[in-house]
Short mmCIF file of C-alpha atoms in Angstrom, two decimals:
data_model
loop_
_atom_site.label_atom_id
_atom_site.label_comp_id
_atom_site.label_asym_id
_atom_site.label_seq_id
_atom_site.Cartn_x
_atom_site.Cartn_y
_atom_site.Cartn_z
CA MET A 151 -1.08 -18.46 2.71
CA GLY A 152 2.20 -20.18 3.42
CA LEU A 153 5.48 -19.19 4.98
CA LEU A 154 7.17 -18.52 1.65
CA SER A 155 4.22 -17.25 -0.40
CA ASN A 156 1.03 -15.28 0.22
CA LYS A 157 -0.46 -16.30 -3.12
CA VAL A 158 -4.21 -16.89 -3.07
CA GLU A 159 -7.06 -17.56 -5.49
CA LYS A 160 -9.73 -14.97 -6.27
CA THR A 161 -12.31 -17.10 -4.47
CA GLU A 162 -10.28 -16.95 -1.24
CA ILE A 163 -10.19 -13.18 -0.69
CA LYS A 164 -12.78 -11.36 1.42
CA PRO A 165 -13.94 -7.72 1.57
CA GLY A 166 -11.47 -5.71 3.60
CA ASP A 167 -8.45 -7.80 2.58
CA HIS A 168 -5.20 -6.05 1.70
CA ILE A 169 -4.17 -7.56 -1.61
CA TYR A 170 -1.21 -7.07 -3.91
CA SER A 171 0.27 -8.29 -7.16
CA TRP A 172 3.92 -8.53 -8.19
CA ARG A 173 5.12 -6.67 -11.27
CA ALA A 174 8.12 -6.87 -13.62
CA ILE A 175 9.36 -10.33 -12.61
CA TYR A 176 8.85 -9.75 -8.88
CA THR A 177 10.74 -6.46 -8.85
CA TYR A 178 7.99 -4.63 -6.95
CA SER A 179 4.32 -5.04 -6.05
CA HIS A 180 1.17 -2.94 -6.23
CA HIS A 181 -1.23 -2.87 -3.28
CA GLY A 182 -4.92 -2.16 -2.69
CA ILE A 183 -7.94 -2.89 -0.54
CA TYR A 184 -10.49 -5.39 -1.83
CA VAL A 185 -13.93 -3.92 -1.07
CA GLY A 186 -16.08 -6.73 -2.47
CA GLY A 187 -17.99 -7.08 -5.71
CA SER A 188 -14.72 -7.82 -7.57
CA LYS A 189 -13.56 -4.23 -6.93
CA VAL A 190 -10.39 -2.80 -5.43
CA VAL A 191 -9.58 0.66 -4.06
CA HIS A 192 -5.92 1.55 -4.54
CA PHE A 193 -3.56 4.51 -4.68
CA THR A 194 -1.68 5.58 -7.81
CA ARG A 195 0.28 8.53 -9.08
CA GLU A 196 -2.16 11.35 -9.79
CA ARG A 197 -0.62 12.04 -13.19
CA ASP A 198 -1.60 8.54 -14.31
CA ARG A 199 -5.32 9.17 -13.85
CA SER A 200 -5.87 9.37 -17.63
CA SER A 201 -4.88 5.72 -17.97
CA SER A 202 -6.55 4.37 -14.84
CA VAL A 203 -9.29 2.42 -16.62
CA GLY A 204 -8.21 -1.03 -17.69
CA THR A 205 -4.69 -0.60 -16.40
CA SER A 206 -1.91 -2.55 -14.79
CA ILE A 207 0.38 -0.94 -12.26
CA ASN A 208 4.04 -0.83 -13.12
CA SER A 209 5.87 1.21 -10.50
CA PHE A 210 4.67 1.42 -6.90
CA GLY A 211 1.41 2.80 -8.26
CA SER A 212 2.19 4.16 -11.70
CA SER A 213 0.14 2.60 -14.45
CA SER A 214 0.28 1.54 -18.05
CA LYS A 215 -2.81 1.50 -20.24
CA LEU A 216 -4.07 -1.89 -21.36
CA GLN A 217 -7.34 -0.79 -22.92
CA SER A 218 -9.51 2.32 -22.95
CA VAL A 219 -12.66 0.83 -21.42
CA CYS A 220 -13.06 -1.99 -18.92
CA PRO A 221 -15.27 -4.64 -20.57
CA THR A 222 -16.75 -5.78 -17.26
CA PHE A 223 -17.43 -2.79 -15.01
CA PRO A 224 -18.39 0.65 -16.40
CA ASP A 225 -17.28 2.37 -13.16
CA CYS A 226 -13.82 0.75 -13.25
CA GLY A 227 -11.28 3.56 -13.04
CA PHE A 228 -13.51 5.91 -11.02
CA ARG A 229 -11.63 8.59 -9.11
CA GLN A 230 -12.15 12.16 -7.98
CA GLU A 231 -10.40 14.97 -9.80
CA ASN A 232 -6.83 15.60 -8.62
CA SER A 233 -6.82 12.39 -6.59
CA GLY A 234 -4.64 9.32 -6.93
CA VAL A 235 -7.11 7.00 -5.18
CA VAL A 236 -8.94 4.91 -7.76
CA LEU A 237 -11.62 2.20 -7.85
CA SER A 238 -10.78 -0.65 -10.24
CA CYS A 239 -12.18 -4.07 -10.95
CA LEU A 240 -10.05 -6.93 -9.65
CA ASP A 241 -9.01 -8.06 -13.14
CA CYS A 242 -7.77 -4.58 -14.14
CA PHE A 243 -5.97 -4.22 -10.81
CA LEU A 244 -4.13 -7.49 -11.34
CA GLY A 245 -3.41 -6.98 -15.04
CA ASN A 246 -1.49 -10.12 -15.95
CA GLY A 247 -0.19 -10.66 -12.42
CA SER A 248 -1.09 -13.19 -9.76
CA LEU A 249 -3.07 -12.38 -6.61
CA TYR A 250 -1.48 -12.23 -3.16
CA CYS A 251 -2.94 -11.40 0.27
CA PHE A 252 -0.93 -9.24 2.68
CA GLU A 253 -0.51 -10.83 6.11
CA TYR A 254 -1.29 -8.98 9.37
CA GLY A 255 -0.34 -9.99 12.90
CA ALA A 256 2.78 -11.85 11.72
CA THR A 257 5.13 -13.07 14.44
CA PRO A 258 8.66 -11.63 14.42
CA SER A 259 10.06 -14.95 13.20
CA VAL A 260 7.61 -15.12 10.29
CA PHE A 261 8.23 -11.46 9.45
CA VAL A 262 11.98 -12.01 9.21
CA ALA A 263 11.53 -15.28 7.30
CA LYS A 264 9.67 -13.43 4.55
CA VAL A 265 12.79 -11.79 3.17
CA ARG A 266 10.96 -9.60 0.67
CA GLY A 267 9.43 -6.45 2.13
CA GLY A 268 5.82 -5.54 1.40
CA THR A 269 4.30 -8.94 2.17
CA CYS A 270 3.42 -8.83 5.87
CA THR A 271 3.48 -6.78 9.08
CA THR A 272 3.41 -7.48 12.79
CA ALA A 273 0.61 -4.91 13.15
CA THR A 274 -2.94 -6.18 13.52
CA SER A 275 -5.81 -5.27 11.24
CA ASP A 276 -8.91 -3.35 12.30
CA PRO A 277 -12.40 -4.80 11.70
CA THR A 278 -13.55 -5.20 8.10
CA ASP A 279 -16.24 -2.49 8.19
CA ILE A 280 -13.73 0.10 9.41
CA VAL A 281 -11.19 -0.91 6.76
CA ILE A 282 -13.73 -0.55 3.94
CA HIS A 283 -15.02 2.74 5.36
CA ARG A 284 -11.50 4.20 5.28
CA ALA A 285 -10.91 3.01 1.72
CA MET A 286 -14.20 4.42 0.41
CA TYR A 287 -13.76 7.69 2.32
CA LEU A 288 -10.30 8.15 0.81
CA LEU A 289 -11.69 7.31 -2.63
CA GLN A 290 -13.83 10.43 -2.27
CA ASN A 291 -11.28 12.63 -0.50
CA GLY A 292 -7.86 11.51 -1.69
CA PHE A 293 -4.73 10.38 0.15
CA GLY A 294 -2.43 13.33 -0.34
CA ASN A 295 0.48 13.45 -2.76
CA TYR A 296 2.02 10.22 -3.97
CA ASP A 297 5.60 9.61 -2.81
CA VAL A 298 7.42 6.38 -3.58
CA PHE A 299 9.17 6.31 -0.19
CA GLN A 300 6.70 8.02 2.17
CA ASN A 301 3.20 7.77 0.71
CA ASN A 302 2.75 4.99 -1.82
CA CYS A 303 0.16 2.30 -2.62
CA GLU A 304 1.33 0.06 0.23
CA ASP A 305 1.18 2.98 2.68
CA PHE A 306 -2.42 3.55 1.57
CA ALA A 307 -3.43 -0.07 2.15
CA LEU A 308 -1.61 -0.22 5.49
CA TYR A 309 -3.44 2.89 6.70
CA CYS A 310 -6.82 1.52 5.61
CA LYS A 311 -6.13 -1.69 7.54
CA THR A 312 -4.65 -0.19 10.71
CA GLY A 313 -5.45 3.54 10.87
CA LEU A 314 -1.82 4.18 11.79
CA LEU A 315 0.18 7.20 10.62
CA ILE A 316 3.84 7.99 11.21
CA LEU A 317 4.63 11.16 13.15
CA ASP A 318 8.09 11.71 11.65
CA LYS A 319 7.37 12.71 8.05
CA SER A 320 11.09 13.12 7.29
CA GLY A 321 11.86 9.40 7.53
CA VAL A 322 10.71 6.29 5.67
CA GLY A 323 6.97 5.65 5.47
CA ARG A 324 4.97 2.58 6.43
CA SER A 325 5.77 0.68 3.24
CA GLY A 326 7.71 -2.55 3.63
CA GLN A 327 8.94 -2.22 0.05
CA ALA A 328 10.44 1.21 0.75
CA SER A 329 12.05 -0.15 3.92
CA SER A 330 13.64 -2.95 1.91
CA ILE A 331 15.00 -0.57 -0.71
CA ILE A 332 16.63 1.53 2.00
CA GLY A 333 17.53 -1.39 4.26
CA ALA A 334 19.65 -3.35 1.78
CA PRO A 335 22.27 -0.66 1.04
CA LEU A 336 22.17 0.47 4.66
CA ALA A 337 22.97 -3.04 5.84
CA ALA A 338 25.84 -3.28 3.37
CA LEU A 339 27.18 0.07 4.53
CA LEU A 340 26.97 -0.80 8.22
CA SER A 341 28.64 -4.15 7.72
CA SER A 342 31.61 -2.65 5.85
CA PRO A 343 33.60 -1.65 8.98
CA LEU A 344 33.20 -5.22 10.28
CA LYS A 345 34.75 -6.93 7.26
CA MET A 346 38.14 -7.16 8.96
CA LEU A 347 36.55 -9.26 11.72
CA MET A 348 34.80 -11.70 9.39
CA ALA A 349 36.17 -14.93 7.97
CA GLY A 350 35.67 -14.59 4.23
CA PRO A 351 32.70 -13.66 2.03
CA VAL A 352 30.32 -16.01 3.83
CA GLY A 353 30.79 -14.10 7.06
CA VAL A 354 30.26 -10.78 5.29
CA ALA A 355 27.09 -12.04 3.64
CA THR A 356 25.75 -13.40 6.93
CA VAL A 357 26.27 -10.17 8.83
CA THR A 358 24.86 -8.08 5.97
CA ALA A 359 21.75 -10.27 5.77
CA GLY A 360 21.28 -10.05 9.52
CA MET A 361 21.51 -6.27 9.49
CA TYR A 362 19.08 -6.12 6.57
CA CYS A 363 16.51 -8.14 8.52
CA VAL A 364 17.00 -6.02 11.63
CA SER A 365 16.56 -2.78 9.66
CA ARG A 366 13.36 -4.14 8.03
CA TYR A 367 11.92 -5.23 11.37
CA ALA A 368 12.80 -1.94 13.06
CA THR A 369 10.85 0.03 10.43
CA ASP A 370 7.77 -2.21 10.51
CA ILE A 371 4.69 -0.24 11.48
CA GLY A 372 3.79 -2.86 14.07
CA VAL A 373 6.90 -2.20 16.19
CA ARG A 374 7.63 1.47 15.50
CA THR A 375 7.04 3.93 18.34
CA ASP A 376 6.51 7.00 16.14
CA VAL A 377 3.01 6.02 14.98
CA ILE A 378 -0.41 7.27 16.01
CA LYS A 379 -3.96 6.12 15.34
CA VAL A 380 -5.75 8.69 13.18
CA ALA A 381 -9.42 8.72 12.22
CA VAL A 382 -9.88 8.87 8.46
CA GLU A 383 -11.97 12.03 8.86
CA ASP A 384 -8.89 13.74 10.37
CA MET A 385 -6.52 12.81 7.55
CA ALA A 386 -6.57 16.31 6.03
CA VAL A 387 -4.87 17.76 9.11
CA ASN A 388 -2.40 14.90 9.64
CA LEU A 389 -1.29 14.79 6.02
CA GLY A 390 -0.85 18.55 5.86
CA TRP A 391 -3.62 19.24 3.38
CA ALA A 392 -4.47 22.60 4.94
CA GLY A 393 -4.82 25.12 2.15
CA HIS A 394 -4.61 22.31 -0.43
CA PRO A 395 -7.40 21.64 -2.95
CA GLN A 396 -8.00 18.27 -1.30
CA GLU A 397 -9.10 20.08 1.85
CA ASP A 398 -12.22 21.22 -0.01
CA LYS A 399 -13.02 17.63 -0.88
CA VAL A 400 -12.87 16.62 2.76
CA GLU A 401 -15.50 19.24 3.59
CA GLU A 402 -17.73 17.78 0.88
CA SER A 403 -17.37 14.18 2.08
CA ASN A 404 -20.85 13.92 3.55
CA SER A 405 -22.49 14.78 0.25
CA ASN A 406 -20.18 12.47 -1.68
CA GLY A 407 -20.43 9.51 0.66
CA LYS A 408 -23.54 8.12 -0.96
CA GLN A 409 -21.88 8.28 -4.38
CA ALA A 410 -18.95 6.15 -3.22
CA SER A 411 -21.22 3.65 -1.50
CA SER A 412 -23.14 3.09 -4.72
CA LEU A 413 -19.96 1.92 -6.46
CA ILE A 414 -19.60 -1.28 -4.45
#
């Protein structure tokens, strides 16, 4: 991976890697956890479950059907009922997109240099076995309700890699993409009162860009102070699933664990 691009070849990724692929001419990206065996666990909108086999992702986790049956893996598209967490083969996950590997432990300078959100974080990753355990556990038990700003595919992958959850559920989630979407107009808004002090459009653009980078960095999960480490077995409580159908699935996780393990 380089400073400007995290693009990698399929032969370079390892189990436990957080991977992603850009969609719609680099408008947004879809994220997942590579669990080995050319398979990826990722989070999509629950309503798209009917088209999860042989799909490409086209909106932070929404999907469009490419074909009805994956020609390579019969279990591609596996998911539990009423869950947005799905197991796909790597080819179906990528669709026609290229493969990128999300960077962990980035220095502040590298983080800011990567202008696009959703490509790296200053947070460090947990060991591979823990990352895969979280992904497979959530494949059986779900990851709550999909929300483009607070609980999307990138949030899912970030949790699997770090185990971190945000305490303040009223603000922006862990996703770097969501932070960028909010950060750009916020930076423009904050820079508006300073226009009288700036020499021309170059000065305005410089200040706006600086505020955008600061807002992105401030919302990165690696520097935020409103995060806690949560065991995957305790996700039902921390995501507010009490009284929700997914709570029943958590209670059945021990009996379902072997089923998930057989898929990789």
